[in-house]
Amino acid sequence: MSEIHGAVGSYVVNALDPDELEEFEAHLAACPTCSREVREFAETAAELSLLASAPPPPPALRSSILAAISEVRPLPPEPPAETVAAESAPREVVAAPTAGRPVDELALRRQRRRTRILSVLVAAVVAAALALGGVVYGLVNARQVQVAQQAAETELLTAPDVKTYSATMKDGGQISFVVSKSLDRAMFIGRDLPTVGADRTYQLWTLEGQRPIADNVVPGGGDRKEFFRETLDGVTGLAVSVETAGGAQQPTPSTIQVVTEL
Amino acid sequence: MNVSSVPPGAEGQPPRSGSRSEAGSGRETEAAQLVELMTLSSRGHEEAFAELYDRTSQRIYGIILRVLRSPDHAAEVMQEVYVEVWRQSARYSSGKGSVIAWMTTMAHRRAVDRVRSVSSEVARDERYAYHGGDREIDLVWDGVEQRLDVERVRKGMASLTPIQREALTLAYFGGYTQSQVAQLLKLPLGTVKTRIRDGLIGLRDALGVEA
């Protein structure tokens, strides 16, 4: 057995060093024996993962992931032909469509390499933009805001004292409030919210006892995430109402959708 | 006023059926159901994906957290992995192995990528503070539930030689490269490479894994 075959175990447990990884992947594309072993070892490693006992993932992570996927379109299936592989590889590869997996992984890695290249390009663009006086600044800034938002979400969702209060609104919309008192922050998550009309909007409220304080507005329709603007100091409850676009200073009693006590 | 709140965690998840695999046919049924959920996901069925999440998240989170140790990093990688599973769902086919293996492979790779990307910083020193012996293995084995599947895997691991077991554990659960494993175990790189592969062969045969 040539030495390169011996790397198959390390490959499956992602323990190859970068230079050897490239070499092995090149070999794998043309070696049915290694392809088979990769598949078997991947099943074996999946069983091995059972020994990694862990607490269940934080419940809020589920809401966050389900909200995230609704904004992502699944890729179309790969074109049916594995003809490229068939032309250059031994016959067994054609007989076993399972040989597709390493190809798939290769594609993934290439894609990630492209992403890395892309981020280098972005960095170059940013540098150029700064030199030119910030034409692209708005764009870059928007991206930074998005990254910051993501970080804030993750911080909230993984806070040790995070609590999720799920509720059904009067109009049927499914929502959750994700609350961490230690971080002093709360987030609204709406799944598949009803539409409320172009001139209307959902509005969030914090309640200090009986006193409602106007917070951020959230458009109707689809999946929405929005942090509360207010901190939780003195806050005893969270509420949602439907108001005219732009929001109101006082909630309209008849349009209050849900009130949750903390 | 419609006051309705439920305790943390109770988010109206659909009742699970057979989400813990039993041995034999139960395991095969579970595997077939995951394939079905993946197929539905590829057509954009978010409820099917939610079900897929409910059935797999504990296991996927387990391996990610085990490699990364940090719940913050684990939550981020978990989100990355599931969004990627959703995005790639049409690219899965049963010819590529089981759904759980496909997902575990992706999760482990992303977790390891994350370890390597942060390990140049403080984390590296911490991670290299390895005290020898079976500490790494103890951590893995502590608190393992005595479920049937776990017991099978544990027995499989016990059938390996100590070096095979240690090399495989450091690489898979520790997220170390084979060169790092070689340093930790003070063994030549070639030996470590062989032990990792032999360990996987031994475990595969002990578990009767087919692909």
Tab-separated table of C-alpha atoms in Angstrom:
chain	number	residue	atom	x	y	z
A	1	MET	CA	0.000	0.000	0.000
A	2	SER	CA	1.408	3.357	-0.934
A	3	GLU	CA	1.898	5.855	1.821
A	4	ILE	CA	-0.824	8.184	0.657
A	5	HIS	CA	-3.519	5.531	1.292
A	6	GLY	CA	-2.490	5.542	4.932
A	7	ALA	CA	-3.742	9.109	5.337
A	8	VAL	CA	-7.377	8.110	4.901
A	9	GLY	CA	-8.055	7.786	8.639
A	10	SER	CA	-6.591	11.177	9.433
A	11	TYR	CA	-8.515	12.641	6.511
A	12	VAL	CA	-11.863	11.497	7.890
A	13	VAL	CA	-11.176	12.858	11.368
A	14	ASN	CA	-9.947	16.127	9.814
A	15	ALA	CA	-6.467	15.683	11.227
A	16	LEU	CA	-4.430	16.153	8.043
A	17	ASP	CA	-2.149	19.151	7.878
A	18	PRO	CA	-2.996	21.524	5.017
A	19	ASP	CA	-0.273	20.421	2.577
A	20	GLU	CA	-1.091	16.761	3.002
A	21	LEU	CA	-4.793	17.499	2.708
A	22	GLU	CA	-4.401	18.839	-0.830
A	23	GLU	CA	-2.298	15.852	-1.792
A	24	PHE	CA	-4.737	13.352	-0.335
A	25	GLU	CA	-7.777	14.951	-1.910
A	26	ALA	CA	-6.133	14.781	-5.309
A	27	HIS	CA	-5.444	11.099	-4.689
A	28	LEU	CA	-8.932	10.428	-3.342
A	29	ALA	CA	-10.642	11.673	-6.491
A	30	ALA	CA	-9.028	8.823	-8.408
A	31	CYS	CA	-8.888	6.034	-5.798
A	32	PRO	CA	-12.034	3.918	-5.363
A	33	THR	CA	-10.477	1.994	-2.457
A	34	CYS	CA	-9.886	5.157	-0.476
A	35	SER	CA	-13.318	6.511	-1.442
A	36	ARG	CA	-14.909	3.418	0.006
A	37	GLU	CA	-12.841	3.622	3.153
A	38	VAL	CA	-13.725	7.299	3.545
A	39	ARG	CA	-17.421	6.412	3.449
A	40	GLU	CA	-17.047	3.581	5.944
A	41	PHE	CA	-14.938	5.683	8.273
A	42	ALA	CA	-17.406	8.568	8.055
A	43	GLU	CA	-20.164	6.218	9.263
A	44	THR	CA	-17.837	4.921	11.978
A	45	ALA	CA	-16.928	8.447	13.108
A	46	ALA	CA	-20.633	9.333	13.256
A	47	GLU	CA	-21.085	6.454	15.712
A	48	LEU	CA	-18.028	7.559	17.631
A	49	SER	CA	-19.616	10.982	18.040
A	50	LEU	CA	-22.181	9.343	20.336
A	51	LEU	CA	-19.530	9.341	23.047
A	52	ALA	CA	-19.519	13.133	23.077
A	53	SER	CA	-22.219	13.530	25.659
A	54	ALA	CA	-23.385	17.099	26.015
A	55	PRO	CA	-26.230	19.088	27.448
A	56	PRO	CA	-28.990	19.728	24.898
A	57	PRO	CA	-28.404	22.766	22.684
A	58	PRO	CA	-29.941	25.977	24.077
A	59	PRO	CA	-33.632	26.083	23.049
A	60	ALA	CA	-33.237	29.568	21.616
A	61	LEU	CA	-30.702	28.233	19.129
A	62	ARG	CA	-33.516	26.271	17.504
A	63	SER	CA	-35.593	29.399	16.947
A	64	SER	CA	-32.580	31.234	15.639
A	65	ILE	CA	-31.671	28.478	13.168
A	66	LEU	CA	-35.240	28.071	11.931
A	67	ALA	CA	-35.514	31.821	11.464
A	68	ALA	CA	-32.199	31.829	9.602
A	69	ILE	CA	-33.050	29.073	7.118
A	70	SER	CA	-36.238	30.781	6.050
A	71	GLU	CA	-34.020	33.444	4.513
A	72	VAL	CA	-31.845	30.936	2.657
A	73	ARG	CA	-32.817	29.244	-0.568
A	74	PRO	CA	-31.802	25.560	-0.776
A	75	LEU	CA	-29.440	24.912	-3.669
A	76	PRO	CA	-30.829	23.053	-6.673
A	77	PRO	CA	-29.773	19.412	-7.037
A	78	GLU	CA	-26.470	18.723	-8.707
A	79	PRO	CA	-26.722	17.922	-12.410
A	80	PRO	CA	-27.324	14.155	-12.631
A	81	ALA	CA	-24.228	13.275	-14.650
A	82	GLU	CA	-21.123	12.202	-12.830
A	83	THR	CA	-19.692	11.921	-16.296
A	84	VAL	CA	-16.654	13.993	-15.491
A	85	ALA	CA	-15.583	11.459	-12.900
A	86	ALA	CA	-16.571	8.583	-15.154
A	87	GLU	CA	-14.266	9.663	-17.947
A	88	SER	CA	-11.122	9.832	-15.906
A	89	ALA	CA	-11.744	7.316	-13.148
A	90	PRO	CA	-11.706	3.523	-13.144
A	91	ARG	CA	-14.881	1.619	-13.943
A	92	GLU	CA	-15.735	0.887	-10.313
A	93	VAL	CA	-16.391	4.536	-9.749
A	94	VAL	CA	-19.117	4.462	-12.362
A	95	ALA	CA	-20.611	1.346	-10.816
A	96	ALA	CA	-20.732	2.973	-7.393
A	97	PRO	CA	-22.561	6.278	-7.443
A	98	THR	CA	-21.505	6.528	-3.807
A	99	ALA	CA	-18.191	7.791	-5.105
A	100	GLY	CA	-19.928	11.139	-5.229
A	101	ARG	CA	-19.262	11.989	-1.615
A	102	PRO	CA	-15.605	12.881	-1.811
A	103	VAL	CA	-16.388	14.902	-4.919
A	104	ASP	CA	-18.990	16.688	-2.879
A	105	GLU	CA	-16.565	17.361	-0.064
A	106	LEU	CA	-14.022	18.559	-2.573
A	107	ALA	CA	-16.569	20.950	-3.972
A	108	LEU	CA	-17.272	22.216	-0.488
A	109	ARG	CA	-13.636	22.811	0.223
A	110	ARG	CA	-13.076	24.525	-3.107
A	111	GLN	CA	-16.045	26.694	-2.363
A	112	ARG	CA	-14.592	27.617	0.983
A	113	ARG	CA	-11.273	28.369	-0.639
A	114	ARG	CA	-13.173	30.678	-2.989
A	115	THR	CA	-14.795	32.296	0.015
A	116	ARG	CA	-11.383	32.933	1.483
A	117	ILE	CA	-10.241	34.450	-1.787
A	118	LEU	CA	-13.387	36.515	-1.798
A	119	SER	CA	-12.676	37.852	1.666
A	120	VAL	CA	-9.208	38.861	0.503
A	121	LEU	CA	-10.848	40.672	-2.397
A	122	VAL	CA	-13.269	42.369	-0.058
A	123	ALA	CA	-10.383	43.491	2.093
A	124	ALA	CA	-8.716	44.923	-1.005
A	125	VAL	CA	-11.905	46.714	-1.979
A	126	VAL	CA	-12.201	48.145	1.507
A	127	ALA	CA	-8.647	49.410	1.366
A	128	ALA	CA	-9.300	50.983	-2.033
A	129	ALA	CA	-12.533	52.499	-0.795
A	130	LEU	CA	-10.830	54.096	2.154
A	131	ALA	CA	-8.217	55.512	-0.164
A	132	LEU	CA	-10.930	56.884	-2.462
A	133	GLY	CA	-12.760	58.537	0.352
A	134	GLY	CA	-15.238	55.909	1.371
A	135	VAL	CA	-17.499	55.307	-1.622
A	136	VAL	CA	-18.029	51.757	-0.484
A	137	TYR	CA	-18.119	52.744	3.149
A	138	GLY	CA	-21.894	52.412	3.440
A	139	LEU	CA	-21.781	48.919	2.041
A	140	VAL	CA	-18.995	47.800	4.312
A	141	ASN	CA	-20.650	49.456	7.243
A	142	ALA	CA	-23.893	47.608	6.559
A	143	ARG	CA	-21.964	44.357	6.598
A	144	GLN	CA	-20.326	45.310	9.890
A	145	VAL	CA	-23.722	46.059	11.376
A	146	GLN	CA	-24.909	42.653	10.238
A	147	VAL	CA	-21.912	40.958	11.809
A	148	ALA	CA	-22.419	42.893	15.033
A	149	GLN	CA	-26.087	41.950	15.036
A	150	GLN	CA	-25.173	38.287	14.600
A	151	ALA	CA	-22.669	38.490	17.443
A	152	ALA	CA	-25.236	40.162	19.704
A	153	GLU	CA	-27.746	37.439	18.851
A	154	THR	CA	-25.303	34.675	19.600
A	155	GLU	CA	-24.371	36.344	22.865
A	156	LEU	CA	-28.011	36.529	23.863
A	157	LEU	CA	-28.895	33.010	22.728
A	158	THR	CA	-26.009	31.495	24.653
A	159	ALA	CA	-26.339	33.606	27.809
A	160	PRO	CA	-26.394	31.307	30.859
A	161	ASP	CA	-29.697	32.728	32.053
A	162	VAL	CA	-31.417	32.990	28.646
A	163	LYS	CA	-35.161	32.335	28.740
A	164	THR	CA	-37.546	31.869	25.868
A	165	TYR	CA	-41.178	32.869	26.257
A	166	SER	CA	-43.217	31.536	23.360
A	167	ALA	CA	-46.723	32.713	22.669
A	168	THR	CA	-49.410	32.845	20.029
A	169	MET	CA	-50.614	36.304	19.097
A	170	LYS	CA	-54.278	37.148	18.742
A	171	ASP	CA	-53.899	37.151	14.970
A	172	GLY	CA	-52.362	33.673	15.076
A	173	GLY	CA	-48.707	34.672	14.640
A	174	GLN	CA	-46.183	32.528	16.508
A	175	ILE	CA	-43.677	34.548	18.438
A	176	SER	CA	-41.008	34.186	21.084
A	177	PHE	CA	-39.347	36.646	23.385
A	178	VAL	CA	-35.757	35.716	24.148
A	179	VAL	CA	-34.676	37.341	27.377
A	180	SER	CA	-31.461	37.499	29.359
A	181	LYS	CA	-31.544	39.527	32.556
A	182	SER	CA	-27.778	39.268	33.003
A	183	LEU	CA	-27.250	40.874	29.581
A	184	ASP	CA	-30.177	43.204	30.204
A	185	ARG	CA	-31.500	42.552	26.702
A	186	ALA	CA	-34.512	41.013	25.028
A	187	MET	CA	-35.188	39.990	21.441
A	188	PHE	CA	-38.416	39.409	19.569
A	189	ILE	CA	-38.593	36.470	17.164
A	190	GLY	CA	-41.626	36.059	14.902
A	191	ARG	CA	-42.104	32.955	12.785
A	192	ASP	CA	-44.127	33.372	9.617
A	193	LEU	CA	-45.901	36.470	10.880
A	194	PRO	CA	-49.258	37.426	9.370
A	195	THR	CA	-49.167	40.434	7.036
A	196	VAL	CA	-50.663	43.528	8.606
A	197	GLY	CA	-51.167	45.761	5.566
A	198	ALA	CA	-48.853	48.344	4.033
A	199	ASP	CA	-49.857	51.167	6.383
A	200	ARG	CA	-49.603	49.067	9.544
A	201	THR	CA	-46.801	47.539	11.549
A	202	TYR	CA	-46.183	45.418	14.593
A	203	GLN	CA	-44.822	47.378	17.495
A	204	LEU	CA	-42.928	46.090	20.512
A	205	TRP	CA	-43.523	47.447	24.011
A	206	THR	CA	-41.775	47.055	27.314
A	207	LEU	CA	-44.026	47.262	30.358
A	208	GLU	CA	-43.000	48.779	33.644
A	209	GLY	CA	-45.907	47.679	35.766
A	210	GLN	CA	-48.907	49.199	34.003
A	211	ARG	CA	-46.851	51.670	31.999
A	212	PRO	CA	-46.122	50.714	28.357
A	213	ILE	CA	-42.989	52.172	26.753
A	214	ALA	CA	-42.853	52.253	22.957
A	215	ASP	CA	-40.059	50.149	21.503
A	216	ASN	CA	-38.966	49.098	18.016
A	217	VAL	CA	-41.393	48.369	15.188
A	218	VAL	CA	-41.400	45.122	13.194
A	219	PRO	CA	-42.978	44.772	9.747
A	220	GLY	CA	-45.600	42.057	9.277
A	221	GLY	CA	-45.159	38.986	7.076
A	222	GLY	CA	-42.419	36.364	7.126
A	223	ASP	CA	-39.859	35.647	9.804
A	224	ARG	CA	-38.580	38.574	11.833
A	225	LYS	CA	-36.014	39.120	14.526
A	226	GLU	CA	-35.707	42.389	16.376
A	227	PHE	CA	-33.910	43.411	19.522
A	228	PHE	CA	-35.757	45.546	22.026
A	229	ARG	CA	-34.247	49.013	22.167
A	230	GLU	CA	-34.911	49.337	25.896
A	231	THR	CA	-32.900	47.538	28.535
A	232	LEU	CA	-34.768	45.423	31.068
A	233	ASP	CA	-34.242	47.608	34.116
A	234	GLY	CA	-37.614	47.793	35.875
A	235	VAL	CA	-39.336	45.939	33.049
A	236	THR	CA	-42.014	43.485	34.195
A	237	GLY	CA	-43.458	42.459	30.851
A	238	LEU	CA	-43.157	42.534	27.070
A	239	ALA	CA	-45.954	43.138	24.604
A	240	VAL	CA	-46.740	43.415	20.913
A	241	SER	CA	-49.467	45.438	19.253
A	242	VAL	CA	-50.387	46.444	15.722
A	243	GLU	CA	-50.088	50.176	15.046
A	244	THR	CA	-50.068	52.514	12.103
A	245	ALA	CA	-46.804	52.532	10.182
A	246	GLY	CA	-44.064	54.354	12.044
A	247	GLY	CA	-45.380	53.266	15.414
A	248	ALA	CA	-47.294	54.930	18.225
A	249	GLN	CA	-46.477	56.398	21.633
A	250	GLN	CA	-49.337	54.549	23.336
A	251	PRO	CA	-50.609	51.105	22.348
A	252	THR	CA	-54.084	50.910	20.856
A	253	PRO	CA	-55.868	48.626	23.354
A	254	SER	CA	-57.929	46.755	20.752
A	255	THR	CA	-54.839	45.812	18.712
A	256	ILE	CA	-52.708	44.404	21.510
A	257	GLN	CA	-51.586	41.005	20.267
A	258	VAL	CA	-49.825	39.496	23.212
A	259	VAL	CA	-48.580	40.403	26.671
A	260	THR	CA	-46.001	38.281	28.416
A	261	GLU	CA	-45.009	38.728	32.028
A	262	LEU	CA	-41.345	38.210	32.773
B	1	MET	CA	-55.698	40.770	27.566
B	2	ASN	CA	-54.253	37.628	26.229
B	3	VAL	CA	-51.612	36.648	28.693
B	4	SER	CA	-49.896	33.582	27.452
B	5	SER	CA	-46.440	32.478	28.234
B	6	VAL	CA	-44.836	29.129	28.600
B	7	PRO	CA	-41.744	28.069	30.480
B	8	PRO	CA	-38.381	28.154	28.734
B	9	GLY	CA	-37.828	25.342	26.322
B	10	ALA	CA	-41.453	24.405	25.737
B	11	GLU	CA	-41.798	25.675	22.231
B	12	GLY	CA	-44.540	23.462	20.975
B	13	GLN	CA	-42.249	20.991	19.325
B	14	PRO	CA	-44.032	18.154	17.593
B	15	PRO	CA	-44.028	14.890	19.515
B	16	ARG	CA	-41.068	12.781	18.632
B	17	SER	CA	-41.459	9.266	17.462
B	18	GLY	CA	-38.546	6.916	17.795
B	19	SER	CA	-36.035	9.710	17.830
B	20	ARG	CA	-33.691	7.606	19.888
B	21	SER	CA	-32.489	4.816	17.724
B	22	GLU	CA	-32.769	1.325	19.030
B	23	ALA	CA	-30.577	-1.432	17.780
B	24	GLY	CA	-31.257	-3.154	14.467
B	25	SER	CA	-34.423	-2.320	12.588
B	26	GLY	CA	-35.175	0.697	14.757
B	27	ARG	CA	-31.907	2.161	13.642
B	28	GLU	CA	-32.696	1.500	9.992
B	29	THR	CA	-36.168	3.009	10.322
B	30	GLU	CA	-34.669	6.079	11.925
B	31	ALA	CA	-32.091	6.363	9.135
B	32	ALA	CA	-34.816	6.075	6.479
B	33	GLN	CA	-36.884	8.733	8.213
B	34	LEU	CA	-33.952	11.110	8.257
B	35	VAL	CA	-33.523	10.593	4.508
B	36	GLU	CA	-37.188	11.435	4.028
B	37	LEU	CA	-36.874	14.581	6.137
B	38	MET	CA	-33.820	15.613	4.161
B	39	THR	CA	-35.685	15.103	0.884
B	40	LEU	CA	-38.590	17.234	2.098
B	41	SER	CA	-36.155	19.895	3.295
B	42	SER	CA	-34.598	20.055	-0.165
B	43	ARG	CA	-38.044	21.013	-1.474
B	44	GLY	CA	-38.235	23.853	0.997
B	45	HIS	CA	-40.376	22.246	3.721
B	46	GLU	CA	-39.326	24.118	6.828
B	47	GLU	CA	-41.408	21.919	9.156
B	48	ALA	CA	-39.543	18.848	7.923
B	49	PHE	CA	-36.285	20.636	8.562
B	50	ALA	CA	-37.448	21.527	12.077
B	51	GLU	CA	-38.135	17.843	12.658
B	52	LEU	CA	-34.720	16.960	11.260
B	53	TYR	CA	-33.237	19.463	13.687
B	54	ASP	CA	-35.122	17.988	16.622
B	55	ARG	CA	-33.922	14.508	15.822
B	56	THR	CA	-30.290	15.336	15.229
B	57	SER	CA	-29.442	18.490	17.163
B	58	GLN	CA	-28.434	16.858	20.427
B	59	ARG	CA	-25.963	14.635	18.671
B	60	ILE	CA	-24.581	17.313	16.360
B	61	TYR	CA	-24.322	19.821	19.200
B	62	GLY	CA	-22.583	17.155	21.269
B	63	ILE	CA	-19.709	16.691	18.852
B	64	ILE	CA	-19.376	20.411	18.099
B	65	LEU	CA	-19.285	21.354	21.769
B	66	ARG	CA	-16.936	18.486	22.540
B	67	VAL	CA	-14.393	19.729	20.009
B	68	LEU	CA	-14.796	23.436	20.739
B	69	ARG	CA	-15.514	23.363	24.500
B	70	SER	CA	-16.881	26.897	24.328
B	71	PRO	CA	-20.703	27.135	24.186
B	72	ASP	CA	-20.390	30.479	22.368
B	73	HIS	CA	-18.331	29.043	19.551
B	74	ALA	CA	-20.463	25.902	19.527
B	75	ALA	CA	-23.671	27.888	19.041
B	76	GLU	CA	-22.168	29.789	16.120
B	77	VAL	CA	-20.855	26.667	14.426
B	78	MET	CA	-24.141	24.881	15.087
B	79	GLN	CA	-25.974	27.662	13.260
B	80	GLU	CA	-23.494	27.552	10.373
B	81	VAL	CA	-23.841	23.788	10.069
B	82	TYR	CA	-27.633	23.667	10.051
B	83	VAL	CA	-27.958	26.539	7.592
B	84	GLU	CA	-25.477	24.683	5.382
B	85	VAL	CA	-27.416	21.413	5.742
B	86	TRP	CA	-30.547	23.262	4.652
B	87	ARG	CA	-28.737	24.895	1.739
B	88	GLN	CA	-27.107	21.639	0.616
B	89	SER	CA	-30.107	19.398	1.298
B	90	ALA	CA	-30.729	18.702	-2.402
B	91	ARG	CA	-27.089	17.676	-2.770
B	92	TYR	CA	-27.516	14.854	-0.285
B	93	SER	CA	-28.328	11.435	-1.654
B	94	SER	CA	-28.384	8.134	0.158
B	95	GLY	CA	-25.495	7.046	-2.058
B	96	LYS	CA	-23.378	9.469	-0.058
B	97	GLY	CA	-23.882	7.571	3.175
B	98	SER	CA	-26.355	8.036	5.992
B	99	VAL	CA	-27.841	11.447	6.773
B	100	ILE	CA	-26.336	11.415	10.232
B	101	ALA	CA	-22.863	10.623	8.877
B	102	TRP	CA	-23.199	13.370	6.263
B	103	MET	CA	-24.216	15.870	8.915
B	104	THR	CA	-21.669	14.708	11.474
B	105	THR	CA	-18.896	14.970	8.894
B	106	MET	CA	-19.902	18.533	8.107
B	107	ALA	CA	-20.247	19.465	11.785
B	108	HIS	CA	-16.914	17.950	12.781
B	109	ARG	CA	-15.110	19.645	9.905
B	110	ARG	CA	-16.554	23.047	10.733
B	111	ALA	CA	-15.797	22.611	14.428
B	112	VAL	CA	-12.208	21.672	13.644
B	113	ASP	CA	-11.881	24.588	11.207
B	114	ARG	CA	-13.052	26.878	13.999
B	115	VAL	CA	-10.556	25.373	16.449
B	116	ARG	CA	-7.718	25.935	14.002
B	117	SER	CA	-8.808	29.494	13.235
B	118	VAL	CA	-8.840	30.487	16.892
B	119	SER	CA	-6.022	28.269	18.068
B	120	SER	CA	-3.332	30.736	17.036
B	121	GLU	CA	-4.527	32.905	19.882
B	122	VAL	CA	-4.895	32.223	23.570
B	123	ALA	CA	-6.815	29.049	22.946
B	124	ARG	CA	-3.758	27.286	21.588
B	125	ASP	CA	-1.876	27.525	24.866
B	126	GLU	CA	-4.866	26.265	26.716
B	127	ARG	CA	-5.469	23.417	24.301
B	128	TYR	CA	-1.844	22.356	24.383
B	129	ALA	CA	-1.912	22.140	28.135
B	130	TYR	CA	-2.334	18.415	27.866
B	131	HIS	CA	-1.407	16.514	30.964
B	132	GLY	CA	-0.778	13.175	29.391
B	133	GLY	CA	-2.353	9.904	30.317
B	134	ASP	CA	-6.002	9.279	29.667
B	135	ARG	CA	-7.303	12.682	30.648
B	136	GLU	CA	-8.696	13.422	27.207
B	137	ILE	CA	-10.407	10.064	27.160
B	138	ASP	CA	-11.747	10.446	30.697
B	139	LEU	CA	-13.404	13.690	29.692
B	140	VAL	CA	-15.090	11.952	26.817
B	141	TRP	CA	-16.182	8.984	28.830
B	142	ASP	CA	-17.355	10.809	31.917
B	143	GLY	CA	-21.082	11.256	32.125
B	144	VAL	CA	-21.765	9.115	29.088
B	145	GLU	CA	-25.286	7.873	29.283
B	146	GLN	CA	-25.623	4.144	29.450
B	147	ARG	CA	-27.643	3.941	26.313
B	148	LEU	CA	-27.430	0.900	24.143
B	149	ASP	CA	-25.727	2.654	21.238
B	150	VAL	CA	-23.259	4.368	23.475
B	151	GLU	CA	-22.466	1.089	25.135
B	152	ARG	CA	-21.742	-0.516	21.772
B	153	VAL	CA	-19.389	2.272	20.776
B	154	ARG	CA	-17.723	2.244	24.154
B	155	LYS	CA	-17.084	-1.483	23.820
B	156	GLY	CA	-15.786	-0.916	20.320
B	157	MET	CA	-13.354	1.694	21.620
B	158	ALA	CA	-12.328	-0.647	24.445
B	159	SER	CA	-11.389	-3.279	21.852
B	160	LEU	CA	-8.698	-1.002	20.391
B	161	THR	CA	-5.121	-0.858	21.609
B	162	PRO	CA	-4.451	2.036	24.008
B	163	ILE	CA	-2.410	3.928	21.418
B	164	GLN	CA	-5.026	3.498	18.701
B	165	ARG	CA	-7.685	4.687	21.113
B	166	GLU	CA	-5.685	7.635	22.324
B	167	ALA	CA	-4.610	8.776	18.861
B	168	LEU	CA	-8.180	8.530	17.542
B	169	THR	CA	-9.613	10.310	20.583
B	170	LEU	CA	-7.147	13.184	20.419
B	171	ALA	CA	-7.737	13.629	16.693
B	172	TYR	CA	-11.510	13.277	16.693
B	173	PHE	CA	-12.619	14.743	20.012
B	174	GLY	CA	-9.568	16.901	20.637
B	175	GLY	CA	-9.546	18.403	17.150
B	176	TYR	CA	-5.768	18.076	16.908
B	177	THR	CA	-3.911	17.558	13.650
B	178	GLN	CA	-2.005	14.314	13.295
B	179	SER	CA	1.280	16.241	13.756
B	180	GLN	CA	-0.019	17.668	17.024
B	181	VAL	CA	-1.158	14.217	18.122
B	182	ALA	CA	2.331	12.912	17.320
B	183	GLN	CA	3.857	15.662	19.501
B	184	LEU	CA	1.437	14.992	22.326
B	185	LEU	CA	2.030	11.259	22.304
B	186	LYS	CA	5.756	11.606	21.521
B	187	LEU	CA	5.422	9.219	18.603
B	188	PRO	CA	6.600	9.481	14.994
B	189	LEU	CA	4.039	11.021	12.617
B	190	GLY	CA	3.872	7.867	10.482
B	191	THR	CA	2.985	5.788	13.533
B	192	VAL	CA	0.208	8.150	14.550
B	193	LYS	CA	-1.237	8.157	11.040
B	194	THR	CA	-1.314	4.369	11.019
B	195	ARG	CA	-2.801	4.162	14.515
B	196	ILE	CA	-5.617	6.549	13.632
B	197	ARG	CA	-6.500	4.521	10.568
B	198	ASP	CA	-6.147	1.178	12.413
B	199	GLY	CA	-8.321	2.577	15.197
B	200	LEU	CA	-11.058	3.449	12.724
B	201	ILE	CA	-10.766	0.032	11.076
B	202	GLY	CA	-11.025	-1.673	14.484
B	203	LEU	CA	-14.010	0.411	15.490
B	204	ARG	CA	-15.694	-0.064	12.099
B	205	ASP	CA	-15.342	-3.838	12.401
B	206	ALA	CA	-16.430	-3.915	16.046
B	207	LEU	CA	-19.562	-1.928	15.182
B	208	GLY	CA	-20.249	-3.830	11.964
B	209	VAL	CA	-20.456	-0.564	10.034
B	210	GLU	CA	-21.332	-0.906	6.372
B	211	ALA	CA	-21.215	1.785	3.765
